[in-house]
Amino acid sequence: MRKDACLILYMVIPCYNEEKVLPITAGMFLDKIKELVSQKKIDDRSRVLFVNDGSKDDTWNIICGLAKEDEHYLGITQSRNRGHQNAVLAGLMEAKDACDITISIDCDGQDDINAMNEMVDAYLDGCEVVYGVRNSRTTDTFFKRFTAEGFYKFLNWMGAEVVYNHADYRLVSSRVLKEFANFHEVNLFLRGMFPLVGFQSTSVYYARAERMEGESHYPLKKMLALALDGITSLSIKPIRMITSFGFMVSIASFIGILWAIISALAGNTVSGWSSIICVICFFSGIQLICLGVIGEYIGKVYMEAKGRPRYIISERTWEDKNERLPKRK
Ligand code: UDP
Ligand code: MG
């Protein structure tokens, strides 16, 4: 059992156009901090850190208002919208030197905040990373459930190691975050990257609720993009599959050539226009797909080679007060 009388927790909460749900959930996060403080599990210097991901609505003003109201609320804003993964990363990197543990959670109230108690307990028991895992998806629509479950199965099959049904609700210690800061890739797929950092980890199970207000920012198109990012940034299995397929086709072609020669020598060749067209169509399709997959990797290399910043923070709520985020020793 780890003993830390003054454990500082930072909740990292990405928000994009969440003016409807933020006023409802912000209080829940603060209450959770206060509850954990009263249980003497965490220190009162723990904070709720909102990351505004370049929202176009009133989200940032709401966050600034909250920060004025209660010192437990902090906020940073990105210079523009960069996506959920980058927003979480910005928050984690901002928090890592000021706290002992971070918990990243969406701001829409879908993830059960009561699972945090168990997460903190698991940390106290020695785990450095605790994954929040949904144990059922009954509140999701059938379509969302079907696509999301398919998503995890497909990712694992393609060689991207991810915890089944774990999204981005997780506890990560600052020790792990300091190591994680050495992962410089621009193509972010956090849930697949933390298992690569290692350290002792466990999972905590919770039931996922419905979004309290507002609408999901993850329609099918974005989910597919995330799946593609997950696969191509964590695994080269698709390229290997192409190579294996290339070998199989080569062997088949070799047999085909032998067969053609033997048939020609035997003098029973027939005019097979349609079969030739079919073969050409089939293989040109396959070739295009293979080129696309390889192109996807080349695109990734291109983005990584440029090494652009993964997030740019334009404002911090505590800068208004001429303060700095305290450094945790
Ligand atoms: N989000 C973000 N930037 C984006 C899209 C989403 O920071 O470009 C945040 C959003 O505010 C929420 C979380 O990411 O806190 C998850 O988004 P959402 O609830 O829309 O996804 P879903 O739960 O439907 O998969
Ligand atoms: Mg959500």
Short mmCIF file of C-alpha atoms and ligand atoms in Angstrom, two decimals:
data_model
loop_
_atom_site.label_atom_id
_atom_site.label_comp_id
_atom_site.label_asym_id
_atom_site.label_seq_id
_atom_site.Cartn_x
_atom_site.Cartn_y
_atom_site.Cartn_z
CA MET A 1 0.00 0.00 0.00
CA ARG A 2 1.44 3.31 -1.11
CA LYS A 3 1.26 5.96 1.57
CA ASP A 4 0.92 9.52 0.41
CA ALA A 5 -0.81 11.90 2.72
CA CYS A 6 -0.72 14.75 0.22
CA LEU A 7 -1.52 13.18 -3.12
CA ILE A 8 -2.29 15.87 -5.69
CA LEU A 9 -4.82 14.90 -8.34
CA TYR A 10 -5.47 16.85 -11.53
CA MET A 11 -8.58 15.94 -13.52
CA VAL A 12 -7.91 16.70 -17.18
CA ILE A 13 -11.09 17.44 -19.07
CA PRO A 14 -11.20 18.22 -22.82
CA CYS A 15 -14.09 20.44 -23.88
CA TYR A 16 -15.15 21.30 -27.39
CA ASN A 17 -18.36 23.28 -27.87
CA GLU A 18 -19.71 22.07 -24.55
CA GLU A 19 -21.55 25.17 -23.29
CA LYS A 20 -24.69 23.11 -22.69
CA VAL A 21 -23.17 20.33 -20.62
CA LEU A 22 -20.32 22.10 -18.82
CA PRO A 23 -22.49 24.01 -16.32
CA ILE A 24 -24.05 20.67 -15.30
CA THR A 25 -20.93 18.53 -15.03
CA ALA A 26 -18.39 21.07 -13.70
CA GLY A 27 -19.98 20.90 -10.24
CA MET A 28 -19.85 17.10 -10.29
CA PHE A 29 -16.10 17.13 -10.86
CA LEU A 30 -15.54 19.60 -8.06
CA ASP A 31 -17.74 17.60 -5.69
CA LYS A 32 -15.68 14.52 -6.45
CA ILE A 33 -12.46 16.36 -5.62
CA LYS A 34 -14.00 17.57 -2.34
CA GLU A 35 -15.24 14.07 -1.50
CA LEU A 36 -11.79 12.55 -2.07
CA VAL A 37 -10.22 15.34 -0.03
CA SER A 38 -12.64 14.71 2.83
CA GLN A 39 -11.75 11.01 2.69
CA LYS A 40 -8.12 12.12 3.04
CA LYS A 41 -7.21 10.29 -0.16
CA ILE A 42 -6.05 13.39 -1.98
CA ASP A 43 -4.78 16.82 -1.05
CA ASP A 44 -6.83 20.01 -1.23
CA ARG A 45 -4.36 21.34 -3.81
CA SER A 46 -5.98 18.96 -6.31
CA ARG A 47 -7.56 20.65 -9.31
CA VAL A 48 -10.08 20.29 -12.12
CA LEU A 49 -8.19 21.31 -15.29
CA PHE A 50 -10.39 22.08 -18.28
CA VAL A 51 -8.84 22.12 -21.73
CA ASN A 52 -10.84 24.21 -24.14
CA ASP A 53 -10.16 22.75 -27.58
CA GLY A 54 -10.77 25.92 -29.58
CA SER A 55 -14.54 25.91 -29.00
CA LYS A 56 -16.65 28.22 -31.11
CA ASP A 57 -19.32 28.70 -28.46
CA ASP A 58 -19.25 30.06 -24.92
CA THR A 59 -17.22 27.20 -23.42
CA TRP A 60 -14.08 29.24 -22.68
CA ASN A 61 -16.05 32.02 -20.98
CA ILE A 62 -17.77 29.44 -18.81
CA ILE A 63 -14.39 27.94 -17.85
CA CYS A 64 -12.97 31.40 -17.02
CA GLY A 65 -16.05 32.09 -14.88
CA LEU A 66 -15.60 28.82 -13.00
CA ALA A 67 -11.93 29.59 -12.37
CA LYS A 68 -12.91 32.91 -10.81
CA GLU A 69 -15.55 31.24 -8.66
CA ASP A 70 -13.44 28.49 -7.12
CA GLU A 71 -9.69 28.01 -6.96
CA HIS A 72 -10.10 24.28 -7.62
CA TYR A 73 -11.02 25.05 -11.24
CA LEU A 74 -8.29 25.77 -13.75
CA GLY A 75 -8.49 26.16 -17.51
CA ILE A 76 -6.25 26.31 -20.53
CA THR A 77 -7.34 27.02 -24.06
CA GLN A 78 -5.83 25.82 -27.32
CA SER A 79 -5.18 28.37 -30.04
CA ARG A 80 -7.58 26.44 -32.31
CA ASN A 81 -9.46 23.15 -32.47
CA ARG A 82 -6.98 20.29 -32.73
CA GLY A 83 -9.08 17.31 -31.76
CA HIS A 84 -9.81 15.35 -28.64
CA GLN A 85 -6.50 13.46 -28.44
CA ASN A 86 -4.42 16.61 -28.70
CA ALA A 87 -6.58 18.38 -26.14
CA VAL A 88 -6.10 15.57 -23.62
CA LEU A 89 -2.35 15.57 -24.30
CA ALA A 90 -2.15 19.35 -23.77
CA GLY A 91 -3.86 18.98 -20.39
CA LEU A 92 -1.72 16.04 -19.30
CA MET A 93 1.53 17.77 -20.24
CA GLU A 94 0.41 20.93 -18.48
CA ALA A 95 -0.50 19.01 -15.33
CA LYS A 96 2.37 16.55 -15.14
CA ASP A 97 4.76 18.71 -13.12
CA ALA A 98 2.13 20.08 -10.78
CA CYS A 99 0.58 16.85 -9.54
CA ASP A 100 1.15 13.22 -8.61
CA ILE A 101 -1.71 11.72 -10.58
CA THR A 102 -3.99 12.81 -13.42
CA ILE A 103 -7.36 11.43 -14.41
CA SER A 104 -8.51 12.27 -17.92
CA ILE A 105 -12.27 12.21 -18.44
CA ASP A 106 -14.73 13.58 -21.01
CA CYS A 107 -16.77 16.54 -19.90
CA ASP A 108 -20.17 15.21 -20.98
CA GLY A 109 -20.90 13.13 -17.88
CA GLN A 110 -20.90 9.84 -19.81
CA ASP A 111 -18.11 8.33 -17.76
CA ASP A 112 -19.06 7.48 -14.20
CA ILE A 113 -17.01 9.77 -11.97
CA ASN A 114 -17.54 7.43 -9.02
CA ALA A 115 -15.05 5.08 -10.64
CA MET A 116 -12.40 7.63 -9.64
CA ASN A 117 -12.48 6.37 -6.04
CA GLU A 118 -11.48 2.93 -7.21
CA MET A 119 -8.88 4.40 -9.56
CA VAL A 120 -7.21 6.31 -6.75
CA ASP A 121 -7.31 3.17 -4.57
CA ALA A 122 -5.62 1.19 -7.35
CA TYR A 123 -2.92 3.87 -7.52
CA LEU A 124 -2.45 3.66 -3.76
CA ASP A 125 -2.09 -0.09 -4.22
CA GLY A 126 0.85 0.49 -6.52
CA CYS A 127 -0.58 0.84 -10.05
CA GLU A 128 0.76 3.67 -12.18
CA VAL A 129 -1.90 3.51 -14.91
CA VAL A 130 -5.55 2.65 -14.28
CA TYR A 131 -7.81 2.18 -17.29
CA GLY A 132 -11.50 3.00 -16.98
CA VAL A 133 -13.36 0.29 -18.88
CA ARG A 134 -17.04 0.34 -19.83
CA ASN A 135 -18.66 -2.88 -18.77
CA SER A 136 -21.73 -2.41 -20.90
CA ARG A 137 -22.89 -0.19 -23.67
CA THR A 138 -26.61 -0.47 -23.09
CA THR A 139 -27.02 3.31 -23.04
CA ASP A 140 -25.43 3.73 -26.48
CA THR A 141 -27.55 3.40 -29.59
CA PHE A 142 -27.31 0.02 -31.33
CA PHE A 143 -25.35 1.60 -34.16
CA LYS A 144 -22.83 3.29 -31.84
CA ARG A 145 -22.42 0.08 -29.85
CA PHE A 146 -21.95 -2.03 -32.93
CA THR A 147 -19.41 0.30 -34.54
CA ALA A 148 -17.54 0.93 -31.29
CA GLU A 149 -17.20 -2.75 -30.40
CA GLY A 150 -16.18 -3.57 -33.95
CA PHE A 151 -13.64 -0.79 -33.65
CA TYR A 152 -11.80 -2.40 -30.71
CA LYS A 153 -11.90 -5.88 -32.20
CA PHE A 154 -10.59 -4.62 -35.51
CA LEU A 155 -7.82 -2.62 -33.84
CA ASN A 156 -6.58 -5.62 -31.90
CA TRP A 157 -6.78 -7.85 -34.93
CA MET A 158 -4.70 -5.32 -36.84
CA GLY A 159 -2.02 -5.38 -34.18
CA ALA A 160 -2.77 -2.18 -32.27
CA GLU A 161 -2.79 -3.22 -28.63
CA VAL A 162 -5.69 -1.49 -26.90
CA VAL A 163 -7.64 -2.26 -23.75
CA TYR A 164 -11.09 -3.47 -24.84
CA ASN A 165 -13.81 -0.87 -24.28
CA HIS A 166 -11.42 1.63 -22.75
CA ALA A 167 -11.62 5.12 -24.18
CA ASP A 168 -9.80 8.03 -22.61
CA TYR A 169 -10.98 7.77 -19.03
CA ARG A 170 -7.83 6.80 -17.18
CA LEU A 171 -5.62 7.55 -14.25
CA VAL A 172 -1.98 8.14 -15.12
CA SER A 173 0.69 8.98 -12.56
CA SER A 174 3.05 11.88 -13.18
CA ARG A 175 5.89 9.36 -13.19
CA VAL A 176 4.40 7.69 -16.26
CA LEU A 177 3.63 11.06 -17.84
CA LYS A 178 7.26 12.11 -17.55
CA GLU A 179 8.24 9.01 -19.54
CA PHE A 180 5.32 9.54 -21.89
CA ALA A 181 6.63 13.03 -22.67
CA ASN A 182 9.45 11.28 -24.56
CA PHE A 183 6.95 9.87 -27.06
CA HIS A 184 7.14 12.58 -29.67
CA GLU A 185 4.75 11.32 -32.32
CA VAL A 186 2.35 13.75 -33.89
CA ASN A 187 -0.20 11.05 -34.76
CA LEU A 188 -1.77 10.57 -31.39
CA PHE A 189 -3.74 7.57 -30.26
CA LEU A 190 -3.41 7.85 -26.51
CA ARG A 191 -5.29 4.71 -25.51
CA GLY A 192 -2.88 2.64 -27.58
CA MET A 193 0.22 4.54 -26.48
CA PHE A 194 -0.05 4.24 -22.71
CA PRO A 195 0.22 0.43 -22.77
CA LEU A 196 3.51 0.98 -24.63
CA VAL A 197 4.93 3.07 -21.77
CA GLY A 198 4.57 0.06 -19.49
CA PHE A 199 4.52 0.20 -15.67
CA GLN A 200 2.03 -1.61 -13.51
CA SER A 201 -1.54 -1.11 -14.66
CA THR A 202 -5.04 -2.33 -13.99
CA SER A 203 -8.62 -1.70 -15.09
CA VAL A 204 -11.61 -0.35 -13.25
CA TYR A 205 -15.09 -1.16 -14.61
CA TYR A 206 -18.03 1.21 -14.82
CA ALA A 207 -21.33 1.56 -16.64
CA ARG A 208 -21.34 4.25 -19.29
CA ALA A 209 -24.24 6.67 -19.13
CA GLU A 210 -25.82 8.79 -21.80
CA ARG A 211 -24.41 12.20 -22.68
CA MET A 212 -26.07 14.67 -20.28
CA GLU A 213 -26.47 17.47 -22.84
CA GLY A 214 -25.30 18.42 -26.31
CA GLU A 215 -24.26 16.10 -29.12
CA SER A 216 -21.47 13.63 -29.78
CA HIS A 217 -18.49 14.89 -31.78
CA TYR A 218 -17.66 11.38 -32.90
CA PRO A 219 -19.80 10.47 -35.88
CA LEU A 220 -18.88 7.37 -37.91
CA LYS A 221 -16.50 9.32 -40.15
CA LYS A 222 -14.40 10.50 -37.21
CA MET A 223 -14.49 7.03 -35.65
CA LEU A 224 -13.13 5.54 -38.85
CA ALA A 225 -10.41 8.21 -38.97
CA LEU A 226 -9.50 7.40 -35.35
CA ALA A 227 -9.41 3.67 -36.13
CA LEU A 228 -7.14 4.27 -39.10
CA ASP A 229 -4.89 6.47 -36.97
CA GLY A 230 -4.84 3.84 -34.26
CA ILE A 231 -3.84 1.08 -36.63
CA THR A 232 -1.29 2.97 -38.68
CA SER A 233 0.35 4.70 -35.74
CA LEU A 234 0.73 1.56 -33.66
CA SER A 235 1.22 -1.30 -36.05
CA ILE A 236 2.76 -2.21 -39.39
CA LYS A 237 0.62 -5.31 -39.68
CA PRO A 238 -1.35 -3.98 -42.68
CA ILE A 239 1.89 -3.55 -44.63
CA ARG A 240 2.95 -7.07 -43.65
CA MET A 241 -0.42 -8.36 -44.81
CA ILE A 242 0.14 -6.69 -48.15
CA THR A 243 3.54 -8.34 -48.43
CA SER A 244 2.12 -11.78 -47.56
CA PHE A 245 -0.69 -11.23 -50.01
CA GLY A 246 1.90 -10.24 -52.64
CA PHE A 247 3.70 -13.53 -52.07
CA MET A 248 0.48 -15.53 -52.36
CA VAL A 249 -0.44 -13.77 -55.58
CA SER A 250 3.06 -14.37 -56.95
CA ILE A 251 2.79 -18.10 -56.27
CA ALA A 252 -0.66 -18.20 -57.86
CA SER A 253 0.65 -16.27 -60.87
CA PHE A 254 3.54 -18.66 -61.24
CA ILE A 255 1.14 -21.60 -61.32
CA GLY A 256 -1.04 -19.66 -63.76
CA ILE A 257 1.90 -19.04 -66.07
CA LEU A 258 2.86 -22.73 -66.02
CA TRP A 259 -0.72 -23.64 -66.76
CA ALA A 260 -0.87 -21.12 -69.65
CA ILE A 261 2.35 -22.47 -71.18
CA ILE A 262 1.24 -26.07 -70.85
CA SER A 263 -2.16 -25.22 -72.35
CA ALA A 264 -0.50 -23.36 -75.22
CA LEU A 265 1.85 -26.28 -75.88
CA ALA A 266 -1.05 -28.71 -75.78
CA GLY A 267 -2.73 -26.48 -78.37
CA ASN A 268 -6.05 -26.00 -76.55
CA THR A 269 -5.95 -22.22 -75.86
CA VAL A 270 -9.31 -20.49 -76.05
CA SER A 271 -10.12 -16.81 -76.42
CA GLY A 272 -10.93 -15.78 -72.83
CA TRP A 273 -11.70 -12.12 -72.98
CA SER A 274 -13.99 -11.95 -69.96
CA SER A 275 -11.68 -13.89 -67.70
CA ILE A 276 -8.83 -11.53 -68.55
CA ILE A 277 -10.98 -8.47 -67.82
CA CYS A 278 -12.03 -9.96 -64.48
CA VAL A 279 -8.47 -10.68 -63.47
CA ILE A 280 -7.32 -7.18 -64.49
CA CYS A 281 -10.17 -5.48 -62.60
CA PHE A 282 -9.60 -7.57 -59.51
CA PHE A 283 -5.89 -6.93 -59.34
CA SER A 284 -6.09 -3.24 -60.16
CA GLY A 285 -8.51 -2.85 -57.24
CA ILE A 286 -6.21 -4.76 -54.92
CA GLN A 287 -3.22 -2.74 -56.10
CA LEU A 288 -4.98 0.54 -55.44
CA ILE A 289 -5.95 -0.55 -51.93
CA CYS A 290 -2.37 -1.63 -51.24
CA LEU A 291 -1.05 1.66 -52.56
CA GLY A 292 -3.56 3.48 -50.34
CA VAL A 293 -2.40 1.61 -47.24
CA ILE A 294 1.24 2.29 -48.01
CA GLY A 295 0.35 5.91 -48.79
CA GLU A 296 -1.28 6.17 -45.37
CA TYR A 297 2.02 5.23 -43.74
CA ILE A 298 3.98 7.59 -45.96
CA GLY A 299 1.57 10.37 -44.97
CA LYS A 300 2.25 9.54 -41.33
CA VAL A 301 6.01 9.68 -41.92
CA TYR A 302 5.53 13.04 -43.62
CA MET A 303 3.60 14.44 -40.65
CA GLU A 304 6.13 13.05 -38.18
CA ALA A 305 9.06 14.41 -40.21
CA LYS A 306 7.61 17.91 -40.01
CA GLY A 307 7.38 17.52 -36.26
CA ARG A 308 4.89 20.33 -35.77
CA PRO A 309 3.72 21.09 -32.24
CA ARG A 310 0.91 18.84 -31.10
CA TYR A 311 -0.83 21.59 -29.21
CA ILE A 312 -0.49 25.33 -28.70
CA ILE A 313 -1.88 26.84 -25.54
CA SER A 314 -3.00 30.41 -26.04
CA GLU A 315 -4.39 31.27 -22.60
CA ARG A 316 -4.40 29.94 -19.07
CA THR A 317 -6.88 30.98 -16.40
CA TRP A 318 -4.20 31.34 -13.76
CA GLU A 319 -2.17 33.73 -15.89
CA ASP A 320 -4.93 36.31 -15.40
CA LYS A 321 -3.98 36.28 -11.76
CA ASN A 322 -0.25 36.47 -12.58
CA GLU A 323 0.28 33.07 -11.06
CA ARG A 324 2.19 30.01 -12.18
CA LEU A 325 1.08 26.43 -11.87
CA PRO A 326 2.91 25.19 -8.75
CA LYS A 327 5.64 22.66 -9.41
CA ARG A 328 5.28 19.42 -7.49
CA LYS A 329 8.61 18.10 -6.23
N1 UDP B 1 -13.65 16.92 -27.79
C1 UDP B 1 -12.54 17.75 -27.93
N2 UDP B 1 -12.18 18.14 -29.20
C2 UDP B 1 -12.85 17.71 -30.32
C3 UDP B 1 -13.95 16.82 -30.14
C4 UDP B 1 -14.30 16.44 -28.87
O1 UDP B 1 -11.91 18.16 -26.96
O2 UDP B 1 -12.48 18.11 -31.43
C5 UDP B 1 -14.03 16.49 -26.41
C6 UDP B 1 -15.49 16.67 -26.06
O3 UDP B 1 -15.75 17.95 -25.55
C7 UDP B 1 -15.72 15.59 -25.01
C8 UDP B 1 -14.76 14.49 -25.45
O4 UDP B 1 -13.81 15.11 -26.32
O5 UDP B 1 -15.34 16.00 -23.72
C9 UDP B 1 -15.44 13.33 -26.14
O6 UDP B 1 -16.27 13.79 -27.18
P1 UDP B 1 -17.74 13.24 -27.42
O7 UDP B 1 -18.46 13.12 -26.11
O8 UDP B 1 -18.36 14.11 -28.43
O9 UDP B 1 -17.47 11.80 -28.02
P2 UDP B 1 -18.27 10.41 -27.74
O10 UDP B 1 -18.37 10.27 -26.25
O11 UDP B 1 -19.58 10.56 -28.39
O12 UDP B 1 -17.41 9.36 -28.36
MG MG B 2 -19.18 11.57 -25.01
#
